[in-house]
Amino acid sequence: THIETATAPTPSRLGLIDANLKYGKVIALRHAESGVNLYASATASTHPGSSLQNQVVGVEFQDSSCYWRILPATGVEFKSVEGQPIRDADVVRLQHINTKKLLHSHQGYVSAVTQRQEVTGFNDATILDRNDNWILRVMAPKPGEPWTLGIGARFMHQSSGAKLFSEPGKAHSNFTSGYQEVAASMQEPETLHGMYEWQADHVDTQCETGKPVDTCIQTLVGDSAAKKSTEFQKFLQIFRAWDDERFKHLNDDPNNTPKEISIYCPQNPSVNIQELDYTLQAQGDCMVLNLQSPHLEAKLSLKCSTSDTKKSGDTPPPSDE
């Protein structure tokens, strides 16, 4: 069972950020099995059997070296698809923000640790090379569905059929700079299927920790009339209070805070624990438990301010007003 502890909630969880992934969007790619982020640098791969192209690895932190822009396939004009939703089975390229290189793979070169197919950073967006193309397979119930934040996806190398892959614990002090290896792999046993899955995280350089919350929110919503609305002002008031509490004195013990726990039980059970959304905290909730499996979906909310326990689908108690 893989257990993942998330960071405090961000504005993306409040609907201010479009969850649909579109061409041109900048994302960070997080490995579902291990939690590492897809990272690239100008450091050359120098292991035996390498191509000497730029190194791509998985790291536990997230900075601008983990940021990638989603581009269309080789030969497709970017302006023709810019802003359009990305869907299952689309052919995409991922361009690294810092180095401008594309996520690349090729047959005939092996990875540093597991001897699978090498994955590198190579070419720029002007080069027409099919080895930069990846077929997106969204982990959704129906084919052709759009890819959204938080929904897992697999990336199949168009030329070779190998899938973007990473295995926990596979690292080399020199050849992967001590970080987790990222490679491309053909079909593996069922026990390794989770190592092919990647999730997109929203990237907004204006919302880094420590920046004024007003600046972050205004960047997200712009100067629209919505920003001046009563509803938005109420939201901003709650956001400020939550933000101050989070960074100044979020209890003496940071683990002693309201939590949202999500348990998903497919073939590879997973548990996700994160800080409870502050809007739910404002309503008196102190814990939310989500249970989901192919045959079950349930939600349990515990309230700290009252003796009520609310289950999903219950009729709310009558108001005293």
PDB file of N, CA, C and O in Angstrom, residues 214-275:
ATOM      1  N   ASP A 214      -2.792  37.879  -1.446  1.00  0.00           N
ATOM      2  CA  ASP A 214      -3.553  38.733  -2.354  1.00  0.00           C
ATOM      3  C   ASP A 214      -2.949  38.712  -3.759  1.00  0.00           C
ATOM      4  O   ASP A 214      -3.656  38.650  -4.760  1.00  0.00           O
ATOM      5  N   THR A 215      -1.617  38.752  -3.820  1.00  0.00           N
ATOM      6  CA  THR A 215      -0.935  38.712  -5.111  1.00  0.00           C
ATOM      7  C   THR A 215      -1.230  37.417  -5.838  1.00  0.00           C
ATOM      8  O   THR A 215      -1.520  37.400  -7.037  1.00  0.00           O
ATOM      9  N   CYS A 216      -1.182  36.312  -5.101  1.00  0.00           N
ATOM     10  CA  CYS A 216      -1.453  34.999  -5.683  1.00  0.00           C
ATOM     11  C   CYS A 216      -2.852  34.944  -6.252  1.00  0.00           C
ATOM     12  O   CYS A 216      -3.069  34.546  -7.388  1.00  0.00           O
ATOM     13  N   ILE A 217      -3.849  35.361  -5.459  1.00  0.00           N
ATOM     14  CA  ILE A 217      -5.246  35.264  -5.895  1.00  0.00           C
ATOM     15  C   ILE A 217      -5.518  36.186  -7.074  1.00  0.00           C
ATOM     16  O   ILE A 217      -6.172  35.807  -8.044  1.00  0.00           O
ATOM     17  N   GLN A 218      -4.975  37.408  -7.037  1.00  0.00           N
ATOM     18  CA  GLN A 218      -5.209  38.330  -8.133  1.00  0.00           C
ATOM     19  C   GLN A 218      -4.590  37.823  -9.422  1.00  0.00           C
ATOM     20  O   GLN A 218      -5.122  38.044 -10.504  1.00  0.00           O
ATOM     21  N   THR A 219      -3.472  37.135  -9.301  1.00  0.00           N
ATOM     22  CA  THR A 219      -2.859  36.531 -10.479  1.00  0.00           C
ATOM     23  C   THR A 219      -3.773  35.483 -11.086  1.00  0.00           C
ATOM     24  O   THR A 219      -3.907  35.373 -12.303  1.00  0.00           O
ATOM     25  N   LEU A 220      -4.467  34.723 -10.214  1.00  0.00           N
ATOM     26  CA  LEU A 220      -5.315  33.641 -10.695  1.00  0.00           C
ATOM     27  C   LEU A 220      -6.597  34.149 -11.330  1.00  0.00           C
ATOM     28  O   LEU A 220      -7.061  33.620 -12.328  1.00  0.00           O
ATOM     29  N   VAL A 221      -7.219  35.188 -10.744  1.00  0.00           N
ATOM     30  CA  VAL A 221      -8.538  35.623 -11.230  1.00  0.00           C
ATOM     31  C   VAL A 221      -8.460  36.865 -12.095  1.00  0.00           C
ATOM     32  O   VAL A 221      -9.447  37.252 -12.716  1.00  0.00           O
ATOM     33  N   GLY A 222      -7.308  37.528 -12.137  1.00  0.00           N
ATOM     34  CA  GLY A 222      -7.168  38.717 -12.958  1.00  0.00           C
ATOM     35  C   GLY A 222      -7.952  39.887 -12.379  1.00  0.00           C
ATOM     36  O   GLY A 222      -8.280  39.935 -11.201  1.00  0.00           O
ATOM     37  N   ASP A 223      -8.260  40.860 -13.227  1.00  0.00           N
ATOM     38  CA  ASP A 223      -8.970  42.070 -12.790  1.00  0.00           C
ATOM     39  C   ASP A 223     -10.446  42.003 -13.149  1.00  0.00           C
ATOM     40  O   ASP A 223     -11.090  43.025 -13.408  1.00  0.00           O
ATOM     41  N   SER A 224     -10.995  40.819 -13.191  1.00  0.00           N
ATOM     42  CA  SER A 224     -12.389  40.665 -13.570  1.00  0.00           C
ATOM     43  C   SER A 224     -13.313  41.195 -12.493  1.00  0.00           C
ATOM     44  O   SER A 224     -12.933  41.437 -11.353  1.00  0.00           O
ATOM     45  N   ALA A 225     -14.593  41.347 -12.858  1.00  0.00           N
ATOM     46  CA  ALA A 225     -15.593  41.822 -11.912  1.00  0.00           C
ATOM     47  C   ALA A 225     -15.776  40.850 -10.764  1.00  0.00           C
ATOM     48  O   ALA A 225     -16.175  41.238  -9.664  1.00  0.00           O
ATOM     49  N   ALA A 226     -15.453  39.568 -11.014  1.00  0.00           N
ATOM     50  CA  ALA A 226     -15.621  38.562  -9.963  1.00  0.00           C
ATOM     51  C   ALA A 226     -14.783  38.890  -8.742  1.00  0.00           C
ATOM     52  O   ALA A 226     -15.162  38.596  -7.607  1.00  0.00           O
ATOM     53  N   LYS A 227     -13.640  39.536  -8.978  1.00  0.00           N
ATOM     54  CA  LYS A 227     -12.744  39.861  -7.873  1.00  0.00           C
ATOM     55  C   LYS A 227     -13.378  40.876  -6.935  1.00  0.00           C
ATOM     56  O   LYS A 227     -13.052  40.939  -5.749  1.00  0.00           O
ATOM     57  N   LYS A 228     -14.304  41.703  -7.477  1.00  0.00           N
ATOM     58  CA  LYS A 228     -14.941  42.737  -6.674  1.00  0.00           C
ATOM     59  C   LYS A 228     -16.251  42.268  -6.067  1.00  0.00           C
ATOM     60  O   LYS A 228     -16.908  43.012  -5.329  1.00  0.00           O
ATOM     61  N   SER A 229     -16.668  41.047  -6.388  1.00  0.00           N
ATOM     62  CA  SER A 229     -17.963  40.558  -5.925  1.00  0.00           C
ATOM     63  C   SER A 229     -17.932  40.259  -4.435  1.00  0.00           C
ATOM     64  O   SER A 229     -16.893  40.021  -3.835  1.00  0.00           O
ATOM     65  N   THR A 230     -19.144  40.271  -3.834  1.00  0.00           N
ATOM     66  CA  THR A 230     -19.274  39.963  -2.407  1.00  0.00           C
ATOM     67  C   THR A 230     -18.787  38.558  -2.115  1.00  0.00           C
ATOM     68  O   THR A 230     -18.102  38.308  -1.118  1.00  0.00           O
ATOM     69  N   GLU A 231     -19.116  37.622  -3.022  1.00  0.00           N
ATOM     70  CA  GLU A 231     -18.713  36.228  -2.829  1.00  0.00           C
ATOM     71  C   GLU A 231     -17.199  36.109  -2.799  1.00  0.00           C
ATOM     72  O   GLU A 231     -16.625  35.418  -1.955  1.00  0.00           O
ATOM     73  N   PHE A 232     -16.525  36.819  -3.712  1.00  0.00           N
ATOM     74  CA  PHE A 232     -15.072  36.726  -3.747  1.00  0.00           C
ATOM     75  C   PHE A 232     -14.450  37.369  -2.515  1.00  0.00           C
ATOM     76  O   PHE A 232     -13.487  36.856  -1.955  1.00  0.00           O
ATOM     77  N   GLN A 233     -15.005  38.507  -2.077  1.00  0.00           N
ATOM     78  CA  GLN A 233     -14.463  39.166  -0.891  1.00  0.00           C
ATOM     79  C   GLN A 233     -14.600  38.273   0.338  1.00  0.00           C
ATOM     80  O   GLN A 233     -13.708  38.228   1.194  1.00  0.00           O
ATOM     81  N   LYS A 234     -15.717  37.559   0.423  1.00  0.00           N
ATOM     82  CA  LYS A 234     -15.897  36.619   1.533  1.00  0.00           C
ATOM     83  C   LYS A 234     -14.854  35.513   1.461  1.00  0.00           C
ATOM     84  O   LYS A 234     -14.242  35.133   2.463  1.00  0.00           O
ATOM     85  N   PHE A 235     -14.634  35.015   0.248  1.00  0.00           N
ATOM     86  CA  PHE A 235     -13.625  33.971   0.047  1.00  0.00           C
ATOM     87  C   PHE A 235     -12.236  34.477   0.437  1.00  0.00           C
ATOM     88  O   PHE A 235     -11.469  33.812   1.121  1.00  0.00           O
ATOM     89  N   LEU A 236     -11.930  35.717   0.023  1.00  0.00           N
ATOM     90  CA  LEU A 236     -10.621  36.281   0.306  1.00  0.00           C
ATOM     91  C   LEU A 236     -10.404  36.447   1.804  1.00  0.00           C
ATOM     92  O   LEU A 236      -9.320  36.202   2.327  1.00  0.00           O
ATOM     93  N   GLN A 237     -11.479  36.828   2.514  1.00  0.00           N
ATOM     94  CA  GLN A 237     -11.373  36.983   3.965  1.00  0.00           C
ATOM     95  C   GLN A 237     -11.037  35.654   4.629  1.00  0.00           C
ATOM     96  O   GLN A 237     -10.172  35.570   5.502  1.00  0.00           O
ATOM     97  N   ILE A 238     -11.709  34.594   4.200  1.00  0.00           N
ATOM     98  CA  ILE A 238     -11.440  33.262   4.748  1.00  0.00           C
ATOM     99  C   ILE A 238     -10.040  32.816   4.371  1.00  0.00           C
ATOM    100  O   ILE A 238      -9.289  32.275   5.189  1.00  0.00           O
ATOM    101  N   PHE A 239      -9.649  33.082   3.117  1.00  0.00           N
ATOM    102  CA  PHE A 239      -8.337  32.655   2.636  1.00  0.00           C
ATOM    103  C   PHE A 239      -7.226  33.311   3.446  1.00  0.00           C
ATOM    104  O   PHE A 239      -6.270  32.665   3.854  1.00  0.00           O
ATOM    105  N   ARG A 240      -7.361  34.631   3.703  1.00  0.00           N
ATOM    106  CA  ARG A 240      -6.335  35.341   4.471  1.00  0.00           C
ATOM    107  C   ARG A 240      -6.195  34.744   5.863  1.00  0.00           C
ATOM    108  O   ARG A 240      -5.092  34.533   6.363  1.00  0.00           O
ATOM    109  N   ALA A 241      -7.348  34.510   6.506  1.00  0.00           N
ATOM    110  CA  ALA A 241      -7.313  33.963   7.858  1.00  0.00           C
ATOM    111  C   ALA A 241      -6.646  32.595   7.869  1.00  0.00           C
ATOM    112  O   ALA A 241      -5.811  32.293   8.735  1.00  0.00           O
ATOM    113  N   TRP A 242      -7.004  31.761   6.896  1.00  0.00           N
ATOM    114  CA  TRP A 242      -6.401  30.427   6.819  1.00  0.00           C
ATOM    115  C   TRP A 242      -4.914  30.520   6.522  1.00  0.00           C
ATOM    116  O   TRP A 242      -4.099  29.816   7.094  1.00  0.00           O
ATOM    117  N   ASP A 243      -4.531  31.441   5.603  1.00  0.00           N
ATOM    118  CA  ASP A 243      -3.136  31.565   5.217  1.00  0.00           C
ATOM    119  C   ASP A 243      -2.278  32.038   6.395  1.00  0.00           C
ATOM    120  O   ASP A 243      -1.189  31.526   6.625  1.00  0.00           O
ATOM    121  N   ASP A 244      -2.787  33.020   7.154  1.00  0.00           N
ATOM    122  CA  ASP A 244      -2.060  33.493   8.331  1.00  0.00           C
ATOM    123  C   ASP A 244      -1.872  32.367   9.340  1.00  0.00           C
ATOM    124  O   ASP A 244      -0.799  32.172   9.901  1.00  0.00           O
ATOM    125  N   GLU A 245      -2.951  31.607   9.570  1.00  0.00           N
ATOM    126  CA  GLU A 245      -2.892  30.518  10.536  1.00  0.00           C
ATOM    127  C   GLU A 245      -1.911  29.450  10.080  1.00  0.00           C
ATOM    128  O   GLU A 245      -1.128  28.918  10.863  1.00  0.00           O
ATOM    129  N   ARG A 246      -1.911  29.184   8.775  1.00  0.00           N
ATOM    130  CA  ARG A 246      -1.053  28.124   8.239  1.00  0.00           C
ATOM    131  C   ARG A 246       0.421  28.459   8.418  1.00  0.00           C
ATOM    132  O   ARG A 246       1.222  27.605   8.773  1.00  0.00           O
ATOM    133  N   PHE A 247       0.792  29.713   8.170  1.00  0.00           N
ATOM    134  CA  PHE A 247       2.205  30.052   8.187  1.00  0.00           C
ATOM    135  C   PHE A 247       2.708  30.548   9.544  1.00  0.00           C
ATOM    136  O   PHE A 247       3.891  30.569   9.784  1.00  0.00           O
ATOM    137  N   LYS A 248       1.813  30.967  10.447  1.00  0.00           N
ATOM    138  CA  LYS A 248       2.271  31.538  11.707  1.00  0.00           C
ATOM    139  C   LYS A 248       2.155  30.573  12.871  1.00  0.00           C
ATOM    140  O   LYS A 248       3.118  30.303  13.572  1.00  0.00           O
ATOM    141  N   HIS A 249       0.970  30.080  13.121  1.00  0.00           N
ATOM    142  CA  HIS A 249       0.816  29.228  14.298  1.00  0.00           C
ATOM    143  C   HIS A 249      -0.272  28.187  14.055  1.00  0.00           C
ATOM    144  O   HIS A 249      -1.293  28.167  14.716  1.00  0.00           O
ATOM    145  N   LEU A 250      -0.023  27.324  13.114  1.00  0.00           N
ATOM    146  CA  LEU A 250      -0.968  26.257  12.790  1.00  0.00           C
ATOM    147  C   LEU A 250      -0.832  25.139  13.822  1.00  0.00           C
ATOM    148  O   LEU A 250      -0.344  24.055  13.553  1.00  0.00           O
ATOM    149  N   ASN A 251      -1.255  25.495  15.063  1.00  0.00           N
ATOM    150  CA  ASN A 251      -1.131  24.605  16.218  1.00  0.00           C
ATOM    151  C   ASN A 251       0.349  24.366  16.534  1.00  0.00           C
ATOM    152  O   ASN A 251       1.232  24.560  15.708  1.00  0.00           O
ATOM    153  N   ASP A 252       0.639  23.951  17.741  1.00  0.00           N
ATOM    154  CA  ASP A 252       2.017  23.655  18.116  1.00  0.00           C
ATOM    155  C   ASP A 252       2.550  22.452  17.351  1.00  0.00           C
ATOM    156  O   ASP A 252       3.716  22.376  17.024  1.00  0.00           O
ATOM    157  N   ASP A 253       1.668  21.513  17.099  1.00  0.00           N
ATOM    158  CA  ASP A 253       2.050  20.309  16.353  1.00  0.00           C
ATOM    159  C   ASP A 253       1.424  20.384  14.965  1.00  0.00           C
ATOM    160  O   ASP A 253       0.199  20.339  14.838  1.00  0.00           O
ATOM    161  N   PRO A 254       2.210  20.509  13.884  1.00  0.00           N
ATOM    162  CA  PRO A 254       1.640  20.637  12.539  1.00  0.00           C
ATOM    163  C   PRO A 254       0.839  19.420  12.112  1.00  0.00           C
ATOM    164  O   PRO A 254       0.037  19.503  11.190  1.00  0.00           O
ATOM    165  N   ASN A 255       1.059  18.271  12.779  1.00  0.00           N
ATOM    166  CA  ASN A 255       0.284  17.080  12.428  1.00  0.00           C
ATOM    167  C   ASN A 255      -1.076  17.058  13.115  1.00  0.00           C
ATOM    168  O   ASN A 255      -1.942  16.267  12.750  1.00  0.00           O
ATOM    169  N   ASN A 256      -1.258  17.925  14.103  1.00  0.00           N
ATOM    170  CA  ASN A 256      -2.506  17.960  14.863  1.00  0.00           C
ATOM    171  C   ASN A 256      -3.454  18.972  14.240  1.00  0.00           C
ATOM    172  O   ASN A 256      -3.844  19.967  14.854  1.00  0.00           O
ATOM    173  N   THR A 257      -3.803  18.752  12.992  1.00  0.00           N
ATOM    174  CA  THR A 257      -4.680  19.650  12.250  1.00  0.00           C
ATOM    175  C   THR A 257      -5.745  18.838  11.528  1.00  0.00           C
ATOM    176  O   THR A 257      -5.585  17.632  11.313  1.00  0.00           O
ATOM    177  N   PRO A 258      -6.864  19.481  11.139  1.00  0.00           N
ATOM    178  CA  PRO A 258      -7.908  18.762  10.404  1.00  0.00           C
ATOM    179  C   PRO A 258      -7.358  18.130   9.128  1.00  0.00           C
ATOM    180  O   PRO A 258      -6.565  18.741   8.421  1.00  0.00           O
ATOM    181  N   LYS A 259      -7.797  16.926   8.851  1.00  0.00           N
ATOM    182  CA  LYS A 259      -7.250  16.172   7.720  1.00  0.00           C
ATOM    183  C   LYS A 259      -8.365  15.654   6.817  1.00  0.00           C
ATOM    184  O   LYS A 259      -9.502  15.420   7.253  1.00  0.00           O
ATOM    185  N   GLU A 260      -8.033  15.475   5.563  1.00  0.00           N
ATOM    186  CA  GLU A 260      -8.884  14.760   4.608  1.00  0.00           C
ATOM    187  C   GLU A 260      -8.132  13.501   4.199  1.00  0.00           C
ATOM    188  O   GLU A 260      -7.002  13.568   3.724  1.00  0.00           O
ATOM    189  N   ILE A 261      -8.758  12.356   4.419  1.00  0.00           N
ATOM    190  CA  ILE A 261      -8.131  11.068   4.143  1.00  0.00           C
ATOM    191  C   ILE A 261      -8.903  10.388   3.011  1.00  0.00           C
ATOM    192  O   ILE A 261     -10.121  10.206   3.106  1.00  0.00           O
ATOM    193  N   SER A 262      -8.213  10.037   1.959  1.00  0.00           N
ATOM    194  CA  SER A 262      -8.843   9.364   0.820  1.00  0.00           C
ATOM    195  C   SER A 262      -8.203   7.992   0.635  1.00  0.00           C
ATOM    196  O   SER A 262      -6.988   7.880   0.525  1.00  0.00           O
ATOM    197  N   ILE A 263      -9.041   6.976   0.615  1.00  0.00           N
ATOM    198  CA  ILE A 263      -8.574   5.600   0.441  1.00  0.00           C
ATOM    199  C   ILE A 263      -9.186   5.065  -0.848  1.00  0.00           C
ATOM    200  O   ILE A 263     -10.403   5.031  -0.998  1.00  0.00           O
ATOM    201  N   TYR A 264      -8.335   4.679  -1.782  1.00  0.00           N
ATOM    202  CA  TYR A 264      -8.781   4.147  -3.055  1.00  0.00           C
ATOM    203  C   TYR A 264      -8.266   2.718  -3.178  1.00  0.00           C
ATOM    204  O   TYR A 264      -7.089   2.453  -2.955  1.00  0.00           O
ATOM    205  N   CYS A 265      -9.143   1.815  -3.503  1.00  0.00           N
ATOM    206  CA  CYS A 265      -8.788   0.393  -3.508  1.00  0.00           C
ATOM    207  C   CYS A 265      -9.006  -0.243  -4.872  1.00  0.00           C
ATOM    208  O   CYS A 265      -9.961  -0.999  -5.079  1.00  0.00           O
ATOM    209  N   PRO A 266      -8.138   0.060  -5.840  1.00  0.00           N
ATOM    210  CA  PRO A 266      -8.142  -0.724  -7.085  1.00  0.00           C
ATOM    211  C   PRO A 266      -7.208  -1.899  -6.894  1.00  0.00           C
ATOM    212  O   PRO A 266      -7.123  -2.466  -5.817  1.00  0.00           O
ATOM    213  N   GLN A 267      -6.446  -2.248  -7.913  1.00  0.00           N
ATOM    214  CA  GLN A 267      -5.502  -3.354  -7.769  1.00  0.00           C
ATOM    215  C   GLN A 267      -4.351  -2.990  -6.843  1.00  0.00           C
ATOM    216  O   GLN A 267      -3.830  -3.836  -6.135  1.00  0.00           O
ATOM    217  N   ASN A 268      -3.942  -1.701  -6.848  1.00  0.00           N
ATOM    218  CA  ASN A 268      -2.878  -1.237  -5.960  1.00  0.00           C
ATOM    219  C   ASN A 268      -3.466  -0.223  -4.983  1.00  0.00           C
ATOM    220  O   ASN A 268      -3.603   0.950  -5.327  1.00  0.00           O
ATOM    221  N   PRO A 269      -3.844  -0.648  -3.777  1.00  0.00           N
ATOM    222  CA  PRO A 269      -4.483   0.272  -2.827  1.00  0.00           C
ATOM    223  C   PRO A 269      -3.595   1.474  -2.521  1.00  0.00           C
ATOM    224  O   PRO A 269      -2.372   1.366  -2.474  1.00  0.00           O
ATOM    225  N   SER A 270      -4.212   2.647  -2.354  1.00  0.00           N
ATOM    226  CA  SER A 270      -3.465   3.847  -2.028  1.00  0.00           C
ATOM    227  C   SER A 270      -4.206   4.643  -0.966  1.00  0.00           C
ATOM    228  O   SER A 270      -5.430   4.601  -0.886  1.00  0.00           O
ATOM    229  N   VAL A 271      -3.445   5.349  -0.143  1.00  0.00           N
ATOM    230  CA  VAL A 271      -3.988   6.202   0.899  1.00  0.00           C
ATOM    231  C   VAL A 271      -3.398   7.590   0.721  1.00  0.00           C
ATOM    232  O   VAL A 271      -2.181   7.749   0.616  1.00  0.00           O
ATOM    233  N   ASN A 272      -4.257   8.611   0.651  1.00  0.00           N
ATOM    234  CA  ASN A 272      -3.809   9.988   0.484  1.00  0.00           C
ATOM    235  C   ASN A 272      -4.271  10.799   1.689  1.00  0.00           C
ATOM    236  O   ASN A 272      -5.469  10.848   1.987  1.00  0.00           O
ATOM    237  N   ILE A 273      -3.323  11.417   2.417  1.00  0.00           N
ATOM    238  CA  ILE A 273      -3.642  12.222   3.594  1.00  0.00           C
ATOM    239  C   ILE A 273      -3.189  13.649   3.331  1.00  0.00           C
ATOM    240  O   ILE A 273      -2.029  13.877   2.976  1.00  0.00           O
ATOM    241  N   GLN A 274      -4.101  14.614   3.472  1.00  0.00           N
ATOM    242  CA  GLN A 274      -3.737  15.998   3.242  1.00  0.00           C
ATOM    243  C   GLN A 274      -4.490  16.909   4.199  1.00  0.00           C
ATOM    244  O   GLN A 274      -5.459  16.494   4.840  1.00  0.00           O
ATOM    245  N   GLU A 275      -4.025  18.158   4.293  1.00  0.00           N
ATOM    246  CA  GLU A 275      -4.708  19.120   5.138  1.00  0.00           C
ATOM    247  C   GLU A 275      -6.126  19.337   4.618  1.00  0.00           C
ATOM    248  O   GLU A 275      -6.350  19.429   3.413  1.00  0.00           O
TER     249      GLU A 275
END
